[in-house]
Amino acid sequence: MRHLIDLESISKEDIIKILDTAKSFKEIFTRDVKKVPALRGKTVVNLFFEASTRTRNSFELAAKRLSADVLNFNVSSSSVSKGESLIDTAKTIEAMASDFIVIRHPSSGAAKMLSRHVKSAVINAGDGTHAHPTQALLDIFTMREKKLKIKNLHVAIVGDILHSRVARSNLWGLLKLGAKVTLVGPPTLVPRHFSKLGVEISYNMDKTIQEVDVVNMLRIQKERQDKNYFPSIMEYARSFGMNEKRMKIAKKDLLIMHPGPMNRDIEISSSIADGPNSVINEQVTNGVAVRMAVLYLLSGGDGKFEDPA
Ligand code: CP
């Protein structure tokens, strides 16, 4: 692996190596000094052309915990606002000796295109509707940590699948590791053709919620929806939202996930998001460990991380 663009193009073995390495890094979080020298002297640039709370801060923290230098590139106050292209911007940054470029961009394919033009390792932090590989890796890490396996785990991904890079990356990763995946939502947001990828399709949340071990609730992405895909937000919440009524018919140990940011009381009720089955905050914690693993492995680490402490 020289770059991390999506999970479709990496092997099952690489995914497992990232998950196992992340587990070693997570152990560091319990210490007083949560830092190791693995990337000392390296520079990580966060190049975010879209808003982000979790991913950008998580990459910054991951890089700092590995002792790397971090440059957070501010797009709105940069020469991008004067019309500078993505490639010229990235090459300018690279001339200041970056080793990693973490990119989030509204256009699908931006990370892949960038990887063809720069010497730095490129990590896709979300490109359009295409992929968000580190989100999927942290989701899968959390499922494996809580359920102790991925093979034969039944995972429902619920919501705006059509516009979701999180759904696409999750389904590639989960299928490679042997999970059963059911995509749930209205037909307008879960087109039938997704079944060709080897997943089940369901338009009946009440039925599916009784069968699954994990439910990953996706945000309704109004900013990507170019028309009305369902009659109203209330209708969507009633038909597909995770709420107390559905909790009563689900398995007792159902794992409830959400990549964030949440629309509380639309795709997920507040009481469920903050309830005992929810691992939403743990997903965020695990994101730092997973991103440390990705940075470390892309820097040439062998996956057998030697803890100096
Ligand atoms: N899950 C996720 O990508 O969140 P942010 O948009 O806050 O980074």
PDB file of C-alpha atoms in Angstrom, residues 57-304:
ATOM      1  CA  ASN A  57      -9.245  16.416  14.191  1.00  0.00           C
ATOM      2  CA  SER A  58      -8.797  12.655  14.380  1.00  0.00           C
ATOM      3  CA  PHE A  59      -6.052  12.707  11.715  1.00  0.00           C
ATOM      4  CA  GLU A  60      -4.373  15.628  13.483  1.00  0.00           C
ATOM      5  CA  LEU A  61      -4.401  13.819  16.816  1.00  0.00           C
ATOM      6  CA  ALA A  62      -3.287  10.532  15.228  1.00  0.00           C
ATOM      7  CA  ALA A  63      -0.327  12.255  13.553  1.00  0.00           C
ATOM      8  CA  LYS A  64       0.640  14.076  16.775  1.00  0.00           C
ATOM      9  CA  ARG A  65       0.446  10.869  18.816  1.00  0.00           C
ATOM     10  CA  LEU A  66       2.914   9.384  16.326  1.00  0.00           C
ATOM     11  CA  SER A  67       5.175  12.457  16.843  1.00  0.00           C
ATOM     12  CA  ALA A  68       4.718  13.754  13.268  1.00  0.00           C
ATOM     13  CA  ASP A  69       4.498  17.465  12.402  1.00  0.00           C
ATOM     14  CA  VAL A  70       1.019  18.510  11.234  1.00  0.00           C
ATOM     15  CA  LEU A  71      -0.009  21.268   8.840  1.00  0.00           C
ATOM     16  CA  ASN A  72      -3.743  22.043   8.734  1.00  0.00           C
ATOM     17  CA  PHE A  73      -4.315  23.704   5.387  1.00  0.00           C
ATOM     18  CA  ASN A  74      -7.092  26.314   5.537  1.00  0.00           C
ATOM     19  CA  VAL A  75      -8.800  26.218   2.135  1.00  0.00           C
ATOM     20  CA  SER A  76     -10.997  29.298   2.658  1.00  0.00           C
ATOM     21  CA  SER A  77      -8.015  31.580   3.371  1.00  0.00           C
ATOM     22  CA  SER A  78      -5.712  29.989   0.788  1.00  0.00           C
ATOM     23  CA  SER A  79      -4.981  30.702  -2.866  1.00  0.00           C
ATOM     24  CA  VAL A  80      -7.683  28.147  -3.778  1.00  0.00           C
ATOM     25  CA  SER A  81     -10.047  31.121  -3.373  1.00  0.00           C
ATOM     26  CA  LYS A  82      -8.035  32.856  -6.165  1.00  0.00           C
ATOM     27  CA  GLY A  83      -8.590  29.894  -8.497  1.00  0.00           C
ATOM     28  CA  GLU A  84      -5.525  27.736  -7.807  1.00  0.00           C
ATOM     29  CA  SER A  85      -6.105  24.135  -8.915  1.00  0.00           C
ATOM     30  CA  LEU A  86      -6.077  21.120  -6.579  1.00  0.00           C
ATOM     31  CA  ILE A  87      -2.899  19.742  -8.165  1.00  0.00           C
ATOM     32  CA  ASP A  88      -1.032  23.086  -8.000  1.00  0.00           C
ATOM     33  CA  THR A  89      -2.122  23.521  -4.375  1.00  0.00           C
ATOM     34  CA  ALA A  90      -0.936  20.028  -3.479  1.00  0.00           C
ATOM     35  CA  LYS A  91       2.388  20.453  -5.331  1.00  0.00           C
ATOM     36  CA  THR A  92       2.985  23.766  -3.541  1.00  0.00           C
ATOM     37  CA  ILE A  93       2.426  22.068  -0.188  1.00  0.00           C
ATOM     38  CA  GLU A  94       4.610  19.159  -1.229  1.00  0.00           C
ATOM     39  CA  ALA A  95       7.445  21.564  -2.055  1.00  0.00           C
ATOM     40  CA  MET A  96       7.487  22.242   1.705  1.00  0.00           C
ATOM     41  CA  ALA A  97       8.354  18.529   2.188  1.00  0.00           C
ATOM     42  CA  SER A  98       5.128  16.795   3.164  1.00  0.00           C
ATOM     43  CA  ASP A  99       5.185  13.011   3.569  1.00  0.00           C
ATOM     44  CA  PHE A 100       1.413  12.460   3.779  1.00  0.00           C
ATOM     45  CA  ILE A 101      -1.489  14.388   2.276  1.00  0.00           C
ATOM     46  CA  VAL A 102      -4.855  13.672   3.884  1.00  0.00           C
ATOM     47  CA  ILE A 103      -7.498  14.969   1.503  1.00  0.00           C
ATOM     48  CA  ARG A 104     -11.245  15.549   1.783  1.00  0.00           C
ATOM     49  CA  HIS A 105     -12.881  16.840  -1.382  1.00  0.00           C
ATOM     50  CA  PRO A 106     -16.450  17.190  -2.708  1.00  0.00           C
ATOM     51  CA  SER A 107     -15.536  15.482  -6.009  1.00  0.00           C
ATOM     52  CA  SER A 108     -15.477  11.685  -6.296  1.00  0.00           C
ATOM     53  CA  GLY A 109     -12.060  10.661  -7.626  1.00  0.00           C
ATOM     54  CA  ALA A 110     -10.137  13.676  -6.256  1.00  0.00           C
ATOM     55  CA  ALA A 111      -7.943  11.560  -3.940  1.00  0.00           C
ATOM     56  CA  LYS A 112      -7.064   9.088  -6.697  1.00  0.00           C
ATOM     57  CA  MET A 113      -6.233  11.897  -9.121  1.00  0.00           C
ATOM     58  CA  LEU A 114      -4.020  13.572  -6.505  1.00  0.00           C
ATOM     59  CA  SER A 115      -2.156  10.314  -5.832  1.00  0.00           C
ATOM     60  CA  ARG A 116      -1.066  10.258  -9.497  1.00  0.00           C
ATOM     61  CA  HIS A 117       0.537  13.714  -9.241  1.00  0.00           C
ATOM     62  CA  VAL A 118       2.369  13.791  -5.900  1.00  0.00           C
ATOM     63  CA  LYS A 119       5.165  11.846  -4.225  1.00  0.00           C
ATOM     64  CA  SER A 120       3.522  11.999  -0.766  1.00  0.00           C
ATOM     65  CA  ALA A 121       1.323   9.154   0.443  1.00  0.00           C
ATOM     66  CA  VAL A 122      -2.291  10.209  -0.167  1.00  0.00           C
ATOM     67  CA  ILE A 123      -5.019   9.249   2.297  1.00  0.00           C
ATOM     68  CA  ASN A 124      -8.611   9.726   1.235  1.00  0.00           C
ATOM     69  CA  ALA A 125     -10.593  11.387   4.041  1.00  0.00           C
ATOM     70  CA  GLY A 126     -13.792  11.351   1.952  1.00  0.00           C
ATOM     71  CA  ASP A 127     -14.244  12.164  -1.765  1.00  0.00           C
ATOM     72  CA  GLY A 128     -17.738  13.026  -2.974  1.00  0.00           C
ATOM     73  CA  THR A 129     -19.986   9.971  -2.861  1.00  0.00           C
ATOM     74  CA  HIS A 130     -17.104   7.577  -3.632  1.00  0.00           C
ATOM     75  CA  ALA A 131     -15.207   6.482  -0.510  1.00  0.00           C
ATOM     76  CA  HIS A 132     -14.334   7.249   3.107  1.00  0.00           C
ATOM     77  CA  PRO A 133     -11.997   4.349   3.900  1.00  0.00           C
ATOM     78  CA  THR A 134     -10.811   5.355   7.386  1.00  0.00           C
ATOM     79  CA  GLN A 135     -14.437   5.831   8.532  1.00  0.00           C
ATOM     80  CA  ALA A 136     -15.255   2.291   7.374  1.00  0.00           C
ATOM     81  CA  LEU A 137     -12.088   0.914   9.000  1.00  0.00           C
ATOM     82  CA  LEU A 138     -12.979   2.507  12.340  1.00  0.00           C
ATOM     83  CA  ASP A 139     -16.552   1.226  12.024  1.00  0.00           C
ATOM     84  CA  ILE A 140     -15.303  -2.299  11.316  1.00  0.00           C
ATOM     85  CA  PHE A 141     -12.690  -2.034  14.110  1.00  0.00           C
ATOM     86  CA  THR A 142     -15.500  -1.104  16.553  1.00  0.00           C
ATOM     87  CA  MET A 143     -17.710  -3.996  15.373  1.00  0.00           C
ATOM     88  CA  ARG A 144     -14.817  -6.456  15.726  1.00  0.00           C
ATOM     89  CA  GLU A 145     -13.915  -5.123  19.186  1.00  0.00           C
ATOM     90  CA  LYS A 146     -17.503  -5.435  20.445  1.00  0.00           C
ATOM     91  CA  LYS A 147     -18.655  -8.594  18.630  1.00  0.00           C
ATOM     92  CA  LEU A 148     -15.221 -10.320  18.509  1.00  0.00           C
ATOM     93  CA  LYS A 149     -15.655 -11.251  14.838  1.00  0.00           C
ATOM     94  CA  ILE A 150     -16.728  -9.889  11.465  1.00  0.00           C
ATOM     95  CA  LYS A 151     -17.283 -13.172   9.588  1.00  0.00           C
ATOM     96  CA  ASN A 152     -21.025 -13.988   9.473  1.00  0.00           C
ATOM     97  CA  LEU A 153     -21.918 -10.841  11.428  1.00  0.00           C
ATOM     98  CA  HIS A 154     -25.155  -9.396  10.014  1.00  0.00           C
ATOM     99  CA  VAL A 155     -24.810  -5.634   9.532  1.00  0.00           C
ATOM    100  CA  ALA A 156     -27.562  -3.262   8.374  1.00  0.00           C
ATOM    101  CA  ILE A 157     -26.508   0.053   6.824  1.00  0.00           C
ATOM    102  CA  VAL A 158     -29.522   2.327   6.901  1.00  0.00           C
ATOM    103  CA  GLY A 159     -30.385   5.505   5.047  1.00  0.00           C
ATOM    104  CA  ASP A 160     -29.051   7.543   2.186  1.00  0.00           C
ATOM    105  CA  ILE A 161     -26.973   4.804   0.546  1.00  0.00           C
ATOM    106  CA  LEU A 162     -27.102   6.502  -2.858  1.00  0.00           C
ATOM    107  CA  HIS A 163     -25.037   9.495  -1.699  1.00  0.00           C
ATOM    108  CA  SER A 164     -23.003   7.772   1.002  1.00  0.00           C
ATOM    109  CA  ARG A 165     -19.241   7.290   0.727  1.00  0.00           C
ATOM    110  CA  VAL A 166     -19.394   5.761   4.233  1.00  0.00           C
ATOM    111  CA  ALA A 167     -21.823   3.072   3.032  1.00  0.00           C
ATOM    112  CA  ARG A 168     -19.716   2.230  -0.024  1.00  0.00           C
ATOM    113  CA  SER A 169     -16.505   1.869   1.997  1.00  0.00           C
ATOM    114  CA  ASN A 170     -18.264  -0.110   4.740  1.00  0.00           C
ATOM    115  CA  LEU A 171     -19.788  -2.585   2.359  1.00  0.00           C
ATOM    116  CA  TRP A 172     -16.489  -3.283   0.561  1.00  0.00           C
ATOM    117  CA  GLY A 173     -14.647  -3.797   3.853  1.00  0.00           C
ATOM    118  CA  LEU A 174     -17.382  -5.864   5.488  1.00  0.00           C
ATOM    119  CA  LEU A 175     -17.895  -8.124   2.457  1.00  0.00           C
ATOM    120  CA  LYS A 176     -14.141  -8.777   2.188  1.00  0.00           C
ATOM    121  CA  LEU A 177     -14.112  -9.895   5.839  1.00  0.00           C
ATOM    122  CA  GLY A 178     -17.126 -12.212   5.374  1.00  0.00           C
ATOM    123  CA  ALA A 179     -19.963 -10.198   6.967  1.00  0.00           C
ATOM    124  CA  LYS A 180     -23.543 -10.292   5.687  1.00  0.00           C
ATOM    125  CA  VAL A 181     -24.636  -6.771   4.717  1.00  0.00           C
ATOM    126  CA  THR A 182     -28.205  -5.497   4.285  1.00  0.00           C
ATOM    127  CA  LEU A 183     -28.786  -1.999   2.896  1.00  0.00           C
ATOM    128  CA  VAL A 184     -31.997  -0.419   4.170  1.00  0.00           C
ATOM    129  CA  GLY A 185     -33.833   2.720   3.066  1.00  0.00           C
ATOM    130  CA  PRO A 186     -36.443   4.023   0.645  1.00  0.00           C
ATOM    131  CA  PRO A 187     -36.119   2.669  -2.942  1.00  0.00           C
ATOM    132  CA  THR A 188     -35.124   6.142  -4.136  1.00  0.00           C
ATOM    133  CA  LEU A 189     -32.026   6.072  -1.873  1.00  0.00           C
ATOM    134  CA  VAL A 190     -31.272   2.316  -2.068  1.00  0.00           C
ATOM    135  CA  PRO A 191     -31.372   1.403  -5.758  1.00  0.00           C
ATOM    136  CA  ARG A 192     -31.839  -2.309  -6.578  1.00  0.00           C
ATOM    137  CA  HIS A 193     -28.573  -2.445  -8.549  1.00  0.00           C
ATOM    138  CA  PHE A 194     -26.586  -2.403  -5.267  1.00  0.00           C
ATOM    139  CA  SER A 195     -27.565  -6.074  -4.858  1.00  0.00           C
ATOM    140  CA  LYS A 196     -25.076  -6.916  -7.651  1.00  0.00           C
ATOM    141  CA  LEU A 197     -22.292  -6.147  -5.124  1.00  0.00           C
ATOM    142  CA  GLY A 198     -23.376  -9.100  -2.976  1.00  0.00           C
ATOM    143  CA  VAL A 199     -25.511  -7.299  -0.405  1.00  0.00           C
ATOM    144  CA  GLU A 200     -29.181  -7.733   0.537  1.00  0.00           C
ATOM    145  CA  ILE A 201     -31.607  -4.861  -0.048  1.00  0.00           C
ATOM    146  CA  SER A 202     -34.476  -4.106   2.333  1.00  0.00           C
ATOM    147  CA  TYR A 203     -37.190  -1.475   2.253  1.00  0.00           C
ATOM    148  CA  ASN A 204     -38.667  -2.721   5.534  1.00  0.00           C
ATOM    149  CA  MET A 205     -36.784  -1.442   8.595  1.00  0.00           C
ATOM    150  CA  ASP A 206     -39.155  -3.161  11.073  1.00  0.00           C
ATOM    151  CA  LYS A 207     -38.347  -6.568   9.580  1.00  0.00           C
ATOM    152  CA  THR A 208     -34.593  -6.041   9.159  1.00  0.00           C
ATOM    153  CA  ILE A 209     -34.023  -4.610  12.627  1.00  0.00           C
ATOM    154  CA  GLN A 210     -35.155  -7.925  14.166  1.00  0.00           C
ATOM    155  CA  GLU A 211     -32.540  -9.887  12.194  1.00  0.00           C
ATOM    156  CA  VAL A 212     -29.306  -7.899  12.459  1.00  0.00           C
ATOM    157  CA  ASP A 213     -26.382  -7.816  14.940  1.00  0.00           C
ATOM    158  CA  VAL A 214     -25.254  -4.287  14.059  1.00  0.00           C
ATOM    159  CA  VAL A 215     -27.062  -1.267  12.665  1.00  0.00           C
ATOM    160  CA  ASN A 216     -25.112   1.622  11.147  1.00  0.00           C
ATOM    161  CA  MET A 217     -27.422   4.635  10.834  1.00  0.00           C
ATOM    162  CA  LEU A 218     -26.384   7.099   8.125  1.00  0.00           C
ATOM    163  CA  ARG A 219     -26.978  10.804   8.078  1.00  0.00           C
ATOM    164  CA  ILE A 220     -29.547  12.180   5.648  1.00  0.00           C
ATOM    165  CA  GLN A 221     -27.205  14.177   3.407  1.00  0.00           C
ATOM    166  CA  LYS A 222     -29.332  17.109   2.332  1.00  0.00           C
ATOM    167  CA  GLU A 223     -26.283  18.818   0.817  1.00  0.00           C
ATOM    168  CA  ARG A 224     -25.889  16.006  -1.756  1.00  0.00           C
ATOM    169  CA  GLN A 225     -29.572  15.478  -2.551  1.00  0.00           C
ATOM    170  CA  ASP A 226     -30.537  17.278  -5.740  1.00  0.00           C
ATOM    171  CA  LYS A 227     -34.287  16.514  -5.380  1.00  0.00           C
ATOM    172  CA  ASN A 228     -36.791  15.164  -2.855  1.00  0.00           C
ATOM    173  CA  TYR A 229     -36.124  11.464  -2.302  1.00  0.00           C
ATOM    174  CA  PHE A 230     -38.895  10.950   0.296  1.00  0.00           C
ATOM    175  CA  PRO A 231     -42.136  12.781   1.126  1.00  0.00           C
ATOM    176  CA  SER A 232     -40.949  14.484   4.336  1.00  0.00           C
ATOM    177  CA  ILE A 233     -38.330  14.238   7.087  1.00  0.00           C
ATOM    178  CA  MET A 234     -41.050  13.066   9.505  1.00  0.00           C
ATOM    179  CA  GLU A 235     -42.099  10.321   7.117  1.00  0.00           C
ATOM    180  CA  TYR A 236     -38.452   9.237   6.757  1.00  0.00           C
ATOM    181  CA  ALA A 237     -37.937   9.175  10.537  1.00  0.00           C
ATOM    182  CA  ARG A 238     -41.111   7.093  10.983  1.00  0.00           C
ATOM    183  CA  SER A 239     -40.177   4.586   8.270  1.00  0.00           C
ATOM    184  CA  PHE A 240     -36.408   4.200   8.790  1.00  0.00           C
ATOM    185  CA  GLY A 241     -35.313   5.975  11.997  1.00  0.00           C
ATOM    186  CA  MET A 242     -33.809   4.038  14.912  1.00  0.00           C
ATOM    187  CA  ASN A 243     -36.135   4.672  17.838  1.00  0.00           C
ATOM    188  CA  GLU A 244     -37.431   3.137  21.084  1.00  0.00           C
ATOM    189  CA  LYS A 245     -40.168   1.186  19.268  1.00  0.00           C
ATOM    190  CA  ARG A 246     -37.637  -0.528  17.006  1.00  0.00           C
ATOM    191  CA  MET A 247     -35.269  -1.094  19.931  1.00  0.00           C
ATOM    192  CA  LYS A 248     -37.963  -3.252  21.578  1.00  0.00           C
ATOM    193  CA  ILE A 249     -38.106  -5.679  18.613  1.00  0.00           C
ATOM    194  CA  ALA A 250     -34.325  -5.750  17.961  1.00  0.00           C
ATOM    195  CA  LYS A 251     -31.829  -8.258  19.402  1.00  0.00           C
ATOM    196  CA  LYS A 252     -30.968  -7.322  22.992  1.00  0.00           C
ATOM    197  CA  ASP A 253     -27.267  -6.920  22.147  1.00  0.00           C
ATOM    198  CA  LEU A 254     -27.821  -4.940  18.934  1.00  0.00           C
ATOM    199  CA  LEU A 255     -24.820  -2.673  18.341  1.00  0.00           C
ATOM    200  CA  ILE A 256     -25.900   0.825  17.306  1.00  0.00           C
ATOM    201  CA  MET A 257     -23.509   2.917  15.245  1.00  0.00           C
ATOM    202  CA  HIS A 258     -23.521   6.266  13.474  1.00  0.00           C
ATOM    203  CA  PRO A 259     -20.556   7.831  11.641  1.00  0.00           C
ATOM    204  CA  GLY A 260     -21.643  11.347  12.647  1.00  0.00           C
ATOM    205  CA  PRO A 261     -22.529  14.106  12.433  1.00  0.00           C
ATOM    206  CA  MET A 262     -26.015  13.029  13.598  1.00  0.00           C
ATOM    207  CA  ASN A 263     -29.398  14.514  12.809  1.00  0.00           C
ATOM    208  CA  ARG A 264     -30.889  13.694  16.204  1.00  0.00           C
ATOM    209  CA  ASP A 265     -34.512  12.501  16.096  1.00  0.00           C
ATOM    210  CA  ILE A 266     -34.386  12.073  12.317  1.00  0.00           C
ATOM    211  CA  GLU A 267     -32.254   9.004  11.534  1.00  0.00           C
ATOM    212  CA  ILE A 268     -31.706   8.246  15.237  1.00  0.00           C
ATOM    213  CA  SER A 269     -33.621   9.168  18.410  1.00  0.00           C
ATOM    214  CA  SER A 270     -31.641  10.989  21.065  1.00  0.00           C
ATOM    215  CA  SER A 271     -32.433   8.309  23.661  1.00  0.00           C
ATOM    216  CA  ILE A 272     -30.994   5.610  21.351  1.00  0.00           C
ATOM    217  CA  ALA A 273     -27.931   7.650  20.373  1.00  0.00           C
ATOM    218  CA  ASP A 274     -27.106   8.144  24.054  1.00  0.00           C
ATOM    219  CA  GLY A 275     -28.375   4.721  25.188  1.00  0.00           C
ATOM    220  CA  PRO A 276     -26.515   1.597  26.364  1.00  0.00           C
ATOM    221  CA  ASN A 277     -26.376  -0.114  22.933  1.00  0.00           C
ATOM    222  CA  SER A 278     -24.805   2.904  21.238  1.00  0.00           C
ATOM    223  CA  VAL A 279     -21.051   2.921  20.513  1.00  0.00           C
ATOM    224  CA  ILE A 280     -21.026   6.253  18.692  1.00  0.00           C
ATOM    225  CA  ASN A 281     -18.462   7.894  20.991  1.00  0.00           C
ATOM    226  CA  GLU A 282     -16.283   4.774  20.977  1.00  0.00           C
ATOM    227  CA  GLN A 283     -16.253   4.959  17.170  1.00  0.00           C
ATOM    228  CA  VAL A 284     -14.673   8.407  17.490  1.00  0.00           C
ATOM    229  CA  THR A 285     -12.010   7.142  19.937  1.00  0.00           C
ATOM    230  CA  ASN A 286     -11.260   4.156  17.697  1.00  0.00           C
ATOM    231  CA  GLY A 287     -10.910   6.504  14.733  1.00  0.00           C
ATOM    232  CA  VAL A 288      -7.705   7.927  16.202  1.00  0.00           C
ATOM    233  CA  ALA A 289      -6.193   4.436  16.644  1.00  0.00           C
ATOM    234  CA  VAL A 290      -7.192   3.396  13.120  1.00  0.00           C
ATOM    235  CA  ARG A 291      -5.730   6.569  11.595  1.00  0.00           C
ATOM    236  CA  MET A 292      -2.502   6.071  13.568  1.00  0.00           C
ATOM    237  CA  ALA A 293      -2.323   2.561  12.087  1.00  0.00           C
ATOM    238  CA  VAL A 294      -2.902   3.822   8.538  1.00  0.00           C
ATOM    239  CA  LEU A 295      -0.230   6.544   8.841  1.00  0.00           C
ATOM    240  CA  TYR A 296       2.219   4.110  10.427  1.00  0.00           C
ATOM    241  CA  LEU A 297       1.704   1.355   7.829  1.00  0.00           C
ATOM    242  CA  LEU A 298       1.892   3.786   4.892  1.00  0.00           C
ATOM    243  CA  SER A 299       5.195   5.074   6.290  1.00  0.00           C
ATOM    244  CA  GLY A 300       6.621   1.581   5.866  1.00  0.00           C
ATOM    245  CA  GLY A 301       5.764   0.126   9.294  1.00  0.00           C
ATOM    246  CA  ASP A 302       5.552  -3.650   9.135  1.00  0.00           C
ATOM    247  CA  GLY A 303       2.377  -4.055  11.192  1.00  0.00           C
ATOM    248  CA  LYS A 304       4.353  -5.493  14.117  1.00  0.00           C
TER     249      LYS A 304
END
